Structure formats: structure tokens, C-alpha cells
């Protein structure tokens, strides 16, 4: 049986939505718009969290890291996708495919862990308000973020190294719009039970365990919220927690469907559109959700803009 030694030096073909050419132009315009929103929205959150001293809190430290992950995540996928949608060729080099696969998996896993960290931060803020700054001290915040980034990096190294070693027997067509794990595994000409076990195990560690911790945190938060007498504080808790819970629902709902559901039970087209949602649409919605539902962010944006205007006049 021929292995991939020869094919590793050739380009891959990203099929994407080439079987539906009438949709490609519409999809490319939508993707471009969502990408601009992602760039502007997440960059604004990072800058405002850094420039406004009132946002130098654990919550916005985690939020700025989430925005950084979303920026890097979409940038690892969308530019190549737009080139393929707009151009006559739909190829990507082996090295480019490997890097795209690695960064998408690394950053996606990091986001899973960051969302769990943010849920713990909300638990500490709501349930332990008097000791919040003692519990969420800078050292702990930096360690939690570092663990999230390293956890994503470690899982990506394991899965990428195993997946890219699979023999492809000359297969070059990736049935997706970017080099994602399920599509690359389907290219292999052998069935690897080991990879299935590793992927499922990492899915439990990086998806189900963090999601369980998030649900437990919000179960405790819900009990605490029911005891709050102040209407203003009750609304503030709902605003901050509601934003995070909305992001968790959008992200985890689609990614668990893609990675934890058996591949044979869903069609490839269905998988592509779900992938399109959590790789492109969700990162663009995150900053909108946090800014539209969060008065602190909107106030900080106003203060930064006013300061910039005053500085330009001077």
C-alpha cells in the first residue's frame, strides 16, 4: 500500500462549496462581512480593555484573551477561504494545510477552556462578592489563562501529529473549506481506532468537562441570583452572566455536535454549514453580544472615544 511520502509534497484541494457554485459568491460576501465585524469588534474589545483603567478587572482580562483567540482563529481560516472562493484554484499547500489545521485546533481548544475559566470568574463575582478580588487575584488569573493556552497547544500537538501521519494513498481532496480534523481523517485510506479513542478522550476533557463545570457554576449562580434583593444588582448580574452564557451556548452547541456526534450520522453538507457557523459567525457575534448587553463596555467605549476626540483637538 502506498503511503503519503509523495503526496505530502503536493497541494491539497479544498472542495468547500464547489458542488454548489451558485452559493459560493453569496457565501464569500457573507464571510467577508463577518470577518470585518470580527476584526473590528474583537480589536475594539482588546483596546478598550487595555486603555480604560476601569476595565482592568479579571472579567475583562479574560474577555480580551477570548477576543485575541477569536481574532487568531478566524485569521487562520478566512483569508485562505476567501482566496479559494474568489479565485479559480482551490488549492492549499501541505504546509499551509498543516498550519491551518494546527492553529484552528489549538485556538478552538483554548477557547473551550477560556469559557470555563470565565464561568468560574462569574461564579466568584456573584457568589463571593466580598472576597472576589482576593480570590481572583492577578496571579491566579494569569495562571488560568496560561493553562488554557497550554491546554489548547498540547491537544493540538497530539491530534495534529497523529492525524498528519495517517496514510492518504495519494488522496488530495479535502471535503471542506479549510483543513479540519474530520475532513482530514476521512482522506486517510486506513481506519485508525487509536485516533478515534484519542479524539473522543480529548473531546471529553476539552468539551464535556469544561461544559459541565460551566453548567455547575451557573447552577450555583442561579441560586445566588434568586436571593438578590437589589433590582439594579440583579440586572447587572444577568447582563454580565447572560452575555457569557449566550456565547457558551452558541459555541459549545455547534462544536459538540461536530466533534462528539458520530461522523456517519450526519451529512457532509450539514457538517460544512455547522463548521461555518462556529468558525466564522460565532467569533463575529461574541463582541456584539458583550458590547450590546454590557453597560461597562459601552461606557468604556464612549470614554475612550471622547478622550481621543479631546486629544485630537488639543
PDB file of C-alpha atoms in Angstrom:
ATOM      1  CA  UNK A   1       0.000   0.000   0.000  1.00  0.00           C
ATOM      2  CA  UNK A   2       1.351   3.420  -0.985  1.00  0.00           C
ATOM      3  CA  UNK A   3       1.763   5.879   1.841  1.00  0.00           C
ATOM      4  CA  UNK A   4       1.808   9.648   1.804  1.00  0.00           C
ATOM      5  CA  UNK A   5       5.538  10.254   1.352  1.00  0.00           C
ATOM      6  CA  UNK A   6       4.989  11.501  -2.166  1.00  0.00           C
ATOM      7  CA  UNK A   7       1.679  13.222  -1.630  1.00  0.00           C
ATOM      8  CA  UNK A   8       2.987  15.228   1.342  1.00  0.00           C
ATOM      9  CA  UNK A   9       4.879  17.432  -1.106  1.00  0.00           C
ATOM     10  CA  UNK A  10       1.810  18.312  -3.198  1.00  0.00           C
ATOM     11  CA  UNK A  11      -1.013  20.768  -2.726  1.00  0.00           C
ATOM     12  CA  UNK A  12      -4.345  19.788  -1.238  1.00  0.00           C
ATOM     13  CA  UNK A  13      -7.636  20.735  -2.893  1.00  0.00           C
ATOM     14  CA  UNK A  14     -10.180  22.393  -0.601  1.00  0.00           C
ATOM     15  CA  UNK A  15     -13.522  21.434  -2.150  1.00  0.00           C
ATOM     16  CA  UNK A  16     -15.503  23.767   0.092  1.00  0.00           C
ATOM     17  CA  UNK A  17     -18.824  24.572  -1.576  1.00  0.00           C
ATOM     18  CA  UNK A  18     -17.623  23.895  -5.134  1.00  0.00           C
ATOM     19  CA  UNK A  19     -20.507  21.459  -5.634  1.00  0.00           C
ATOM     20  CA  UNK A  20     -22.824  24.473  -5.199  1.00  0.00           C
ATOM     21  CA  UNK A  21     -21.201  27.190  -7.323  1.00  0.00           C
ATOM     22  CA  UNK A  22     -24.325  29.361  -7.178  1.00  0.00           C
ATOM     23  CA  UNK A  23     -23.804  29.701  -3.398  1.00  0.00           C
ATOM     24  CA  UNK A  24     -20.081  30.441  -3.461  1.00  0.00           C
ATOM     25  CA  UNK A  25     -20.412  34.141  -4.326  1.00  0.00           C
ATOM     26  CA  UNK A  26     -23.096  34.687  -1.668  1.00  0.00           C
ATOM     27  CA  UNK A  27     -21.078  32.782   0.941  1.00  0.00           C
ATOM     28  CA  UNK A  28     -17.899  34.725   0.102  1.00  0.00           C
ATOM     29  CA  UNK A  29     -19.636  38.094   0.595  1.00  0.00           C
ATOM     30  CA  UNK A  30     -21.194  36.952   3.884  1.00  0.00           C
ATOM     31  CA  UNK A  31     -17.858  35.554   5.124  1.00  0.00           C
ATOM     32  CA  UNK A  32     -16.046  38.794   4.217  1.00  0.00           C
ATOM     33  CA  UNK A  33     -18.608  40.886   6.131  1.00  0.00           C
ATOM     34  CA  UNK A  34     -18.477  38.616   9.191  1.00  0.00           C
ATOM     35  CA  UNK A  35     -14.669  38.695   9.088  1.00  0.00           C
ATOM     36  CA  UNK A  36     -14.624  42.515   9.101  1.00  0.00           C
ATOM     37  CA  UNK A  37     -17.042  42.533  12.047  1.00  0.00           C
ATOM     38  CA  UNK A  38     -14.816  40.017  13.853  1.00  0.00           C
ATOM     39  CA  UNK A  39     -11.682  42.096  13.266  1.00  0.00           C
ATOM     40  CA  UNK A  40     -13.252  45.405  14.294  1.00  0.00           C
ATOM     41  CA  UNK A  41     -15.285  44.091  17.234  1.00  0.00           C
ATOM     42  CA  UNK A  42     -12.621  41.956  18.886  1.00  0.00           C
ATOM     43  CA  UNK A  43      -9.870  44.526  18.298  1.00  0.00           C
ATOM     44  CA  UNK A  44     -12.093  47.175  19.908  1.00  0.00           C
ATOM     45  CA  UNK A  45     -12.646  44.979  22.992  1.00  0.00           C
ATOM     46  CA  UNK A  46      -8.900  44.337  23.371  1.00  0.00           C
ATOM     47  CA  UNK A  47      -8.026  48.034  23.017  1.00  0.00           C
ATOM     48  CA  UNK A  48     -10.788  49.261  25.329  1.00  0.00           C
ATOM     49  CA  UNK A  49      -9.922  46.659  27.982  1.00  0.00           C
ATOM     50  CA  UNK A  50      -6.293  47.830  27.831  1.00  0.00           C
ATOM     51  CA  UNK A  51      -6.871  51.607  27.611  1.00  0.00           C
ATOM     52  CA  UNK A  52      -9.702  52.036  30.129  1.00  0.00           C
ATOM     53  CA  UNK A  53      -8.445  51.555  33.680  1.00  0.00           C
ATOM     54  CA  UNK A  54     -11.971  50.829  34.935  1.00  0.00           C
ATOM     55  CA  UNK A  55     -11.893  47.623  32.889  1.00  0.00           C
ATOM     56  CA  UNK A  56      -8.659  46.374  34.448  1.00  0.00           C
ATOM     57  CA  UNK A  57     -10.549  43.564  36.168  1.00  0.00           C
ATOM     58  CA  UNK A  58     -10.375  39.753  35.842  1.00  0.00           C
ATOM     59  CA  UNK A  59     -13.560  39.629  33.775  1.00  0.00           C
ATOM     60  CA  UNK A  60     -12.203  41.904  31.047  1.00  0.00           C
ATOM     61  CA  UNK A  61      -8.765  40.326  31.220  1.00  0.00           C
ATOM     62  CA  UNK A  62     -10.396  37.012  30.300  1.00  0.00           C
ATOM     63  CA  UNK A  63     -12.630  38.711  27.724  1.00  0.00           C
ATOM     64  CA  UNK A  64      -9.655  40.332  25.977  1.00  0.00           C
ATOM     65  CA  UNK A  65      -7.959  36.916  25.817  1.00  0.00           C
ATOM     66  CA  UNK A  66     -11.140  35.443  24.323  1.00  0.00           C
ATOM     67  CA  UNK A  67     -11.147  38.220  21.719  1.00  0.00           C
ATOM     68  CA  UNK A  68      -7.484  37.523  20.913  1.00  0.00           C
ATOM     69  CA  UNK A  69      -8.297  33.830  20.417  1.00  0.00           C
ATOM     70  CA  UNK A  70     -11.201  34.691  18.102  1.00  0.00           C
ATOM     71  CA  UNK A  71      -9.021  37.061  16.062  1.00  0.00           C
ATOM     72  CA  UNK A  72      -6.287  34.467  15.572  1.00  0.00           C
ATOM     73  CA  UNK A  73      -8.789  31.656  14.998  1.00  0.00           C
ATOM     74  CA  UNK A  74     -10.676  33.357  12.181  1.00  0.00           C
ATOM     75  CA  UNK A  75      -7.471  34.744  10.618  1.00  0.00           C
ATOM     76  CA  UNK A  76      -6.072  31.218  10.381  1.00  0.00           C
ATOM     77  CA  UNK A  77      -9.081  30.190   8.268  1.00  0.00           C
ATOM     78  CA  UNK A  78     -10.860  33.031   6.471  1.00  0.00           C
ATOM     79  CA  UNK A  79      -8.125  34.653   4.284  1.00  0.00           C
ATOM     80  CA  UNK A  80      -7.320  31.322   2.601  1.00  0.00           C
ATOM     81  CA  UNK A  81     -11.028  30.568   2.321  1.00  0.00           C
ATOM     82  CA  UNK A  82     -11.715  33.880   0.573  1.00  0.00           C
ATOM     83  CA  UNK A  83      -8.807  33.329  -1.837  1.00  0.00           C
ATOM     84  CA  UNK A  84     -10.264  29.955  -2.784  1.00  0.00           C
ATOM     85  CA  UNK A  85     -13.813  31.302  -3.108  1.00  0.00           C
ATOM     86  CA  UNK A  86     -12.762  34.242  -5.288  1.00  0.00           C
ATOM     87  CA  UNK A  87     -10.014  32.583  -7.344  1.00  0.00           C
ATOM     88  CA  UNK A  88     -10.080  29.843  -9.991  1.00  0.00           C
ATOM     89  CA  UNK A  89      -7.964  27.429  -7.923  1.00  0.00           C
ATOM     90  CA  UNK A  90      -8.943  25.957  -4.577  1.00  0.00           C
ATOM     91  CA  UNK A  91      -5.594  24.577  -3.520  1.00  0.00           C
ATOM     92  CA  UNK A  92      -3.558  24.898  -0.344  1.00  0.00           C
ATOM     93  CA  UNK A  93      -0.012  23.676   0.205  1.00  0.00           C
ATOM     94  CA  UNK A  94       0.662  20.752   2.517  1.00  0.00           C
ATOM     95  CA  UNK A  95       2.483  23.077   4.923  1.00  0.00           C
ATOM     96  CA  UNK A  96      -0.343  25.612   4.800  1.00  0.00           C
ATOM     97  CA  UNK A  97      -2.906  22.900   5.452  1.00  0.00           C
ATOM     98  CA  UNK A  98      -0.912  21.532   8.390  1.00  0.00           C
ATOM     99  CA  UNK A  99      -0.551  25.014   9.931  1.00  0.00           C
ATOM    100  CA  UNK A 100      -4.229  25.806   9.391  1.00  0.00           C
ATOM    101  CA  UNK A 101      -5.230  22.512  10.988  1.00  0.00           C
ATOM    102  CA  UNK A 102      -2.892  23.061  13.942  1.00  0.00           C
ATOM    103  CA  UNK A 103      -3.872  26.658  14.717  1.00  0.00           C
ATOM    104  CA  UNK A 104      -7.606  26.048  14.289  1.00  0.00           C
ATOM    105  CA  UNK A 105      -7.492  23.082  16.683  1.00  0.00           C
ATOM    106  CA  UNK A 106      -5.168  24.846  19.133  1.00  0.00           C
ATOM    107  CA  UNK A 107      -7.248  28.027  19.304  1.00  0.00           C
ATOM    108  CA  UNK A 108     -10.571  26.186  19.345  1.00  0.00           C
ATOM    109  CA  UNK A 109      -9.455  24.089  22.333  1.00  0.00           C
ATOM    110  CA  UNK A 110      -8.106  27.204  24.069  1.00  0.00           C
ATOM    111  CA  UNK A 111     -11.476  28.912  23.669  1.00  0.00           C
ATOM    112  CA  UNK A 112     -13.246  25.928  25.267  1.00  0.00           C
ATOM    113  CA  UNK A 113     -11.029  26.222  28.336  1.00  0.00           C
ATOM    114  CA  UNK A 114     -11.254  30.023  28.470  1.00  0.00           C
ATOM    115  CA  UNK A 115     -15.054  29.912  28.517  1.00  0.00           C
ATOM    116  CA  UNK A 116     -14.881  27.577  31.529  1.00  0.00           C
ATOM    117  CA  UNK A 117     -12.440  29.942  33.260  1.00  0.00           C
ATOM    118  CA  UNK A 118     -14.805  32.859  32.590  1.00  0.00           C
ATOM    119  CA  UNK A 119     -17.676  30.889  34.139  1.00  0.00           C
ATOM    120  CA  UNK A 120     -15.617  30.392  37.317  1.00  0.00           C
ATOM    121  CA  UNK A 121     -14.875  34.137  37.340  1.00  0.00           C
ATOM    122  CA  UNK A 122     -18.612  34.893  37.169  1.00  0.00           C
ATOM    123  CA  UNK A 123     -19.253  32.406  39.983  1.00  0.00           C
ATOM    124  CA  UNK A 124     -16.680  34.138  42.197  1.00  0.00           C
ATOM    125  CA  UNK A 125     -18.093  37.582  41.351  1.00  0.00           C
ATOM    126  CA  UNK A 126     -21.714  36.679  42.110  1.00  0.00           C
ATOM    127  CA  UNK A 127     -21.369  34.150  44.927  1.00  0.00           C
ATOM    128  CA  UNK A 128     -18.302  35.572  46.704  1.00  0.00           C
ATOM    129  CA  UNK A 129     -18.569  39.336  46.018  1.00  0.00           C
ATOM    130  CA  UNK A 130     -16.805  40.447  49.213  1.00  0.00           C
ATOM    131  CA  UNK A 131     -13.811  38.196  48.559  1.00  0.00           C
ATOM    132  CA  UNK A 132     -13.847  38.448  44.760  1.00  0.00           C
ATOM    133  CA  UNK A 133     -10.616  40.424  44.313  1.00  0.00           C
ATOM    134  CA  UNK A 134      -8.845  38.197  46.847  1.00  0.00           C
ATOM    135  CA  UNK A 135      -9.974  35.010  45.091  1.00  0.00           C
ATOM    136  CA  UNK A 136      -9.380  36.266  41.542  1.00  0.00           C
ATOM    137  CA  UNK A 137      -6.006  37.835  42.215  1.00  0.00           C
ATOM    138  CA  UNK A 138      -3.744  38.639  39.212  1.00  0.00           C
ATOM    139  CA  UNK A 139      -1.501  35.625  39.803  1.00  0.00           C
ATOM    140  CA  UNK A 140      -4.426  33.193  39.619  1.00  0.00           C
ATOM    141  CA  UNK A 141      -5.894  34.929  36.546  1.00  0.00           C
ATOM    142  CA  UNK A 142      -2.610  34.719  34.658  1.00  0.00           C
ATOM    143  CA  UNK A 143      -2.138  31.061  35.618  1.00  0.00           C
ATOM    144  CA  UNK A 144      -5.665  30.159  34.480  1.00  0.00           C
ATOM    145  CA  UNK A 145      -5.162  31.855  31.133  1.00  0.00           C
ATOM    146  CA  UNK A 146      -1.747  30.228  30.717  1.00  0.00           C
ATOM    147  CA  UNK A 147      -3.236  26.791  31.439  1.00  0.00           C
ATOM    148  CA  UNK A 148      -5.952  27.454  28.826  1.00  0.00           C
ATOM    149  CA  UNK A 149      -3.396  28.364  26.152  1.00  0.00           C
ATOM    150  CA  UNK A 150      -1.095  25.464  27.041  1.00  0.00           C
ATOM    151  CA  UNK A 151      -4.018  23.023  27.165  1.00  0.00           C
ATOM    152  CA  UNK A 152      -5.039  24.019  23.645  1.00  0.00           C
ATOM    153  CA  UNK A 153      -1.437  23.779  22.452  1.00  0.00           C
ATOM    154  CA  UNK A 154      -0.913  20.317  23.941  1.00  0.00           C
ATOM    155  CA  UNK A 155      -4.119  18.872  22.497  1.00  0.00           C
ATOM    156  CA  UNK A 156      -3.339  20.322  19.061  1.00  0.00           C
ATOM    157  CA  UNK A 157       0.165  18.836  19.051  1.00  0.00           C
ATOM    158  CA  UNK A 158      -1.173  15.375  19.912  1.00  0.00           C
ATOM    159  CA  UNK A 159      -4.062  15.299  17.430  1.00  0.00           C
ATOM    160  CA  UNK A 160      -2.211  17.019  14.575  1.00  0.00           C
ATOM    161  CA  UNK A 161       0.822  14.760  14.778  1.00  0.00           C
ATOM    162  CA  UNK A 162      -1.357  11.646  14.760  1.00  0.00           C
ATOM    163  CA  UNK A 163      -3.697  12.824  12.005  1.00  0.00           C
ATOM    164  CA  UNK A 164      -0.994  14.026   9.617  1.00  0.00           C
ATOM    165  CA  UNK A 165       0.838  10.698   9.895  1.00  0.00           C
ATOM    166  CA  UNK A 166      -2.147   8.769   8.515  1.00  0.00           C
ATOM    167  CA  UNK A 167      -1.527   7.326   5.026  1.00  0.00           C
ATOM    168  CA  UNK A 168      -3.577   9.132   2.379  1.00  0.00           C
ATOM    169  CA  UNK A 169      -2.629   6.955  -0.620  1.00  0.00           C
ATOM    170  CA  UNK A 170      -2.437   9.971  -2.898  1.00  0.00           C
ATOM    171  CA  UNK A 171      -5.785  11.480  -1.828  1.00  0.00           C
ATOM    172  CA  UNK A 172      -5.612  15.264  -2.099  1.00  0.00           C
ATOM    173  CA  UNK A 173      -9.217  16.461  -1.902  1.00  0.00           C
ATOM    174  CA  UNK A 174     -10.307  17.897   1.466  1.00  0.00           C
ATOM    175  CA  UNK A 175     -14.099  17.912   1.539  1.00  0.00           C
ATOM    176  CA  UNK A 176     -14.384  21.147   3.490  1.00  0.00           C
ATOM    177  CA  UNK A 177     -13.488  24.834   3.161  1.00  0.00           C
ATOM    178  CA  UNK A 178     -10.473  24.526   5.470  1.00  0.00           C
ATOM    179  CA  UNK A 179      -8.206  21.786   6.799  1.00  0.00           C
ATOM    180  CA  UNK A 180     -10.284  20.480   9.678  1.00  0.00           C
ATOM    181  CA  UNK A 181      -9.741  17.230  11.536  1.00  0.00           C
ATOM    182  CA  UNK A 182     -12.872  15.271  10.444  1.00  0.00           C
ATOM    183  CA  UNK A 183     -12.217  16.036   6.756  1.00  0.00           C
ATOM    184  CA  UNK A 184      -8.522  15.104   7.023  1.00  0.00           C
ATOM    185  CA  UNK A 185      -9.306  11.841   8.813  1.00  0.00           C
ATOM    186  CA  UNK A 186     -11.761  10.930   6.044  1.00  0.00           C
ATOM    187  CA  UNK A 187      -8.936  11.338   3.499  1.00  0.00           C
ATOM    188  CA  UNK A 188      -6.974   8.517   5.105  1.00  0.00           C
ATOM    189  CA  UNK A 189      -7.024   5.151   3.356  1.00  0.00           C
ATOM    190  CA  UNK A 190      -6.865   3.257   6.657  1.00  0.00           C
ATOM    191  CA  UNK A 191      -9.142   3.252   9.668  1.00  0.00           C
ATOM    192  CA  UNK A 192      -7.412   4.307  12.881  1.00  0.00           C
ATOM    193  CA  UNK A 193      -9.172   3.197  16.028  1.00  0.00           C
ATOM    194  CA  UNK A 194      -6.417   4.835  18.092  1.00  0.00           C
ATOM    195  CA  UNK A 195      -7.179   8.295  16.696  1.00  0.00           C
ATOM    196  CA  UNK A 196     -10.889   7.802  17.352  1.00  0.00           C
ATOM    197  CA  UNK A 197     -10.153   6.989  21.000  1.00  0.00           C
ATOM    198  CA  UNK A 198      -7.721   9.915  21.385  1.00  0.00           C
ATOM    199  CA  UNK A 199     -10.120  12.392  19.744  1.00  0.00           C
ATOM    200  CA  UNK A 200     -13.033  11.186  21.859  1.00  0.00           C
ATOM    201  CA  UNK A 201     -10.938  11.369  25.041  1.00  0.00           C
ATOM    202  CA  UNK A 202      -9.767  14.904  24.257  1.00  0.00           C
ATOM    203  CA  UNK A 203     -13.349  15.801  23.384  1.00  0.00           C
ATOM    204  CA  UNK A 204     -14.428  14.733  26.857  1.00  0.00           C
ATOM    205  CA  UNK A 205     -11.555  16.643  28.510  1.00  0.00           C
ATOM    206  CA  UNK A 206     -11.823  19.818  26.417  1.00  0.00           C
ATOM    207  CA  UNK A 207     -15.563  19.926  25.711  1.00  0.00           C
ATOM    208  CA  UNK A 208     -17.694  17.931  28.122  1.00  0.00           C
ATOM    209  CA  UNK A 209     -15.683  18.575  31.295  1.00  0.00           C
ATOM    210  CA  UNK A 210     -15.467  22.383  30.780  1.00  0.00           C
ATOM    211  CA  UNK A 211     -19.146  22.467  29.802  1.00  0.00           C
ATOM    212  CA  UNK A 212     -20.061  20.519  32.947  1.00  0.00           C
ATOM    213  CA  UNK A 213     -18.079  22.981  35.075  1.00  0.00           C
ATOM    214  CA  UNK A 214     -19.830  25.882  33.334  1.00  0.00           C
ATOM    215  CA  UNK A 215     -23.264  24.372  33.997  1.00  0.00           C
ATOM    216  CA  UNK A 216     -22.371  23.725  37.652  1.00  0.00           C
ATOM    217  CA  UNK A 217     -21.132  27.317  38.030  1.00  0.00           C
ATOM    218  CA  UNK A 218     -24.331  28.706  36.548  1.00  0.00           C
ATOM    219  CA  UNK A 219     -26.448  26.388  38.675  1.00  0.00           C
ATOM    220  CA  UNK A 220     -24.857  27.908  41.788  1.00  0.00           C
ATOM    221  CA  UNK A 221     -25.100  31.415  40.277  1.00  0.00           C
ATOM    222  CA  UNK A 222     -28.818  30.902  39.615  1.00  0.00           C
ATOM    223  CA  UNK A 223     -29.397  30.041  43.267  1.00  0.00           C
ATOM    224  CA  UNK A 224     -27.473  33.135  44.348  1.00  0.00           C
ATOM    225  CA  UNK A 225     -29.333  35.403  41.899  1.00  0.00           C
ATOM    226  CA  UNK A 226     -32.694  34.254  43.272  1.00  0.00           C
ATOM    227  CA  UNK A 227     -31.653  35.582  46.692  1.00  0.00           C
ATOM    228  CA  UNK A 228     -30.593  39.043  45.436  1.00  0.00           C
ATOM    229  CA  UNK A 229     -32.906  41.780  46.721  1.00  0.00           C
ATOM    230  CA  UNK A 230     -31.408  44.753  44.820  1.00  0.00           C
ATOM    231  CA  UNK A 231     -33.037  45.148  41.390  1.00  0.00           C
ATOM    232  CA  UNK A 232     -30.063  47.067  39.942  1.00  0.00           C
ATOM    233  CA  UNK A 233     -27.544  44.431  41.046  1.00  0.00           C
ATOM    234  CA  UNK A 234     -29.854  41.681  39.821  1.00  0.00           C
ATOM    235  CA  UNK A 235     -29.960  43.272  36.344  1.00  0.00           C
ATOM    236  CA  UNK A 236     -26.160  43.740  36.303  1.00  0.00           C
ATOM    237  CA  UNK A 237     -25.605  40.081  37.156  1.00  0.00           C
ATOM    238  CA  UNK A 238     -27.996  38.985  34.442  1.00  0.00           C
ATOM    239  CA  UNK A 239     -26.291  41.244  31.883  1.00  0.00           C
ATOM    240  CA  UNK A 240     -22.760  40.000  32.519  1.00  0.00           C
ATOM    241  CA  UNK A 241     -23.689  36.350  33.027  1.00  0.00           C
ATOM    242  CA  UNK A 242     -26.227  36.405  30.210  1.00  0.00           C
ATOM    243  CA  UNK A 243     -23.596  37.561  27.721  1.00  0.00           C
ATOM    244  CA  UNK A 244     -21.208  34.763  28.677  1.00  0.00           C
ATOM    245  CA  UNK A 245     -23.976  32.144  28.716  1.00  0.00           C
ATOM    246  CA  UNK A 246     -25.113  33.195  25.222  1.00  0.00           C
ATOM    247  CA  UNK A 247     -21.563  32.816  23.869  1.00  0.00           C
ATOM    248  CA  UNK A 248     -21.219  29.418  25.576  1.00  0.00           C
ATOM    249  CA  UNK A 249     -24.486  28.186  24.049  1.00  0.00           C
ATOM    250  CA  UNK A 250     -23.547  29.284  20.529  1.00  0.00           C
ATOM    251  CA  UNK A 251     -20.003  27.921  20.653  1.00  0.00           C
ATOM    252  CA  UNK A 252     -20.428  24.681  22.572  1.00  0.00           C
ATOM    253  CA  UNK A 253     -23.731  23.765  20.930  1.00  0.00           C
ATOM    254  CA  UNK A 254     -22.280  23.631  17.411  1.00  0.00           C
ATOM    255  CA  UNK A 255     -18.795  22.331  18.229  1.00  0.00           C
ATOM    256  CA  UNK A 256     -20.061  19.445  20.395  1.00  0.00           C
ATOM    257  CA  UNK A 257     -22.411  18.466  17.570  1.00  0.00           C
ATOM    258  CA  UNK A 258     -19.465  18.404  15.152  1.00  0.00           C
ATOM    259  CA  UNK A 259     -16.864  16.620  17.284  1.00  0.00           C
ATOM    260  CA  UNK A 260     -18.814  14.397  19.681  1.00  0.00           C
ATOM    261  CA  UNK A 261     -21.509  13.106  17.324  1.00  0.00           C
ATOM    262  CA  UNK A 262     -20.521  10.073  15.195  1.00  0.00           C
ATOM    263  CA  UNK A 263     -19.398  11.252  11.758  1.00  0.00           C
ATOM    264  CA  UNK A 264     -21.542   8.684   9.946  1.00  0.00           C
ATOM    265  CA  UNK A 265     -24.782  10.112  11.360  1.00  0.00           C
ATOM    266  CA  UNK A 266     -24.542  13.499   9.642  1.00  0.00           C
ATOM    267  CA  UNK A 267     -24.144  14.529   6.008  1.00  0.00           C
ATOM    268  CA  UNK A 268     -21.021  16.323   4.787  1.00  0.00           C
ATOM    269  CA  UNK A 269     -23.015  19.395   3.683  1.00  0.00           C
ATOM    270  CA  UNK A 270     -24.628  19.606   7.106  1.00  0.00           C
ATOM    271  CA  UNK A 271     -21.186  19.423   8.686  1.00  0.00           C
ATOM    272  CA  UNK A 272     -19.865  22.218   6.456  1.00  0.00           C
ATOM    273  CA  UNK A 273     -22.619  24.631   7.440  1.00  0.00           C
ATOM    274  CA  UNK A 274     -22.225  23.838  11.150  1.00  0.00           C
ATOM    275  CA  UNK A 275     -18.475  24.372  10.778  1.00  0.00           C
ATOM    276  CA  UNK A 276     -19.176  27.663   9.006  1.00  0.00           C
ATOM    277  CA  UNK A 277     -21.246  28.757  11.987  1.00  0.00           C
ATOM    278  CA  UNK A 278     -18.765  28.126  14.799  1.00  0.00           C
ATOM    279  CA  UNK A 279     -15.633  29.149  12.865  1.00  0.00           C
ATOM    280  CA  UNK A 280     -16.915  32.358  11.267  1.00  0.00           C
ATOM    281  CA  UNK A 281     -20.267  33.520  12.591  1.00  0.00           C
ATOM    282  CA  UNK A 282     -19.799  32.896  16.324  1.00  0.00           C
ATOM    283  CA  UNK A 283     -16.469  34.837  16.623  1.00  0.00           C
ATOM    284  CA  UNK A 284     -18.155  37.844  14.991  1.00  0.00           C
ATOM    285  CA  UNK A 285     -21.128  37.652  17.364  1.00  0.00           C
ATOM    286  CA  UNK A 286     -19.034  37.466  20.559  1.00  0.00           C
ATOM    287  CA  UNK A 287     -18.028  41.163  20.657  1.00  0.00           C
ATOM    288  CA  UNK A 288     -21.550  42.227  19.668  1.00  0.00           C
ATOM    289  CA  UNK A 289     -23.071  40.128  22.450  1.00  0.00           C
ATOM    290  CA  UNK A 290     -20.690  41.512  25.065  1.00  0.00           C
ATOM    291  CA  UNK A 291     -20.972  45.148  23.976  1.00  0.00           C
ATOM    292  CA  UNK A 292     -24.728  45.230  23.406  1.00  0.00           C
ATOM    293  CA  UNK A 293     -25.535  43.537  26.722  1.00  0.00           C
ATOM    294  CA  UNK A 294     -22.788  45.093  28.831  1.00  0.00           C
ATOM    295  CA  UNK A 295     -23.069  48.691  30.022  1.00  0.00           C
ATOM    296  CA  UNK A 296     -19.465  48.744  31.291  1.00  0.00           C
ATOM    297  CA  UNK A 297     -18.072  48.041  27.827  1.00  0.00           C
ATOM    298  CA  UNK A 298     -20.361  50.595  26.175  1.00  0.00           C
ATOM    299  CA  UNK A 299     -19.400  53.221  28.747  1.00  0.00           C
ATOM    300  CA  UNK A 300     -15.706  52.425  28.287  1.00  0.00           C
ATOM    301  CA  UNK A 301     -16.042  52.767  24.507  1.00  0.00           C
ATOM    302  CA  UNK A 302     -17.656  56.163  24.989  1.00  0.00           C
ATOM    303  CA  UNK A 303     -14.901  57.312  27.355  1.00  0.00           C
ATOM    304  CA  UNK A 304     -12.132  56.154  25.005  1.00  0.00           C
ATOM    305  CA  UNK A 305     -13.765  57.863  22.016  1.00  0.00           C
ATOM    306  CA  UNK A 306     -14.263  61.104  23.962  1.00  0.00           C
ATOM    307  CA  UNK A 307     -10.638  61.032  25.122  1.00  0.00           C
ATOM    308  CA  UNK A 308      -9.442  60.508  21.546  1.00  0.00           C
ATOM    309  CA  UNK A 309     -11.537  63.425  20.306  1.00  0.00           C
ATOM    310  CA  UNK A 310     -10.239  65.718  23.046  1.00  0.00           C
ATOM    311  CA  UNK A 311      -6.646  64.696  22.310  1.00  0.00           C
ATOM    312  CA  UNK A 312      -7.072  65.378  18.590  1.00  0.00           C
ATOM    313  CA  UNK A 313      -8.493  68.828  19.284  1.00  0.00           C
ATOM    314  CA  UNK A 314      -5.565  69.700  21.531  1.00  0.00           C
TER     315      UNK A 314
END
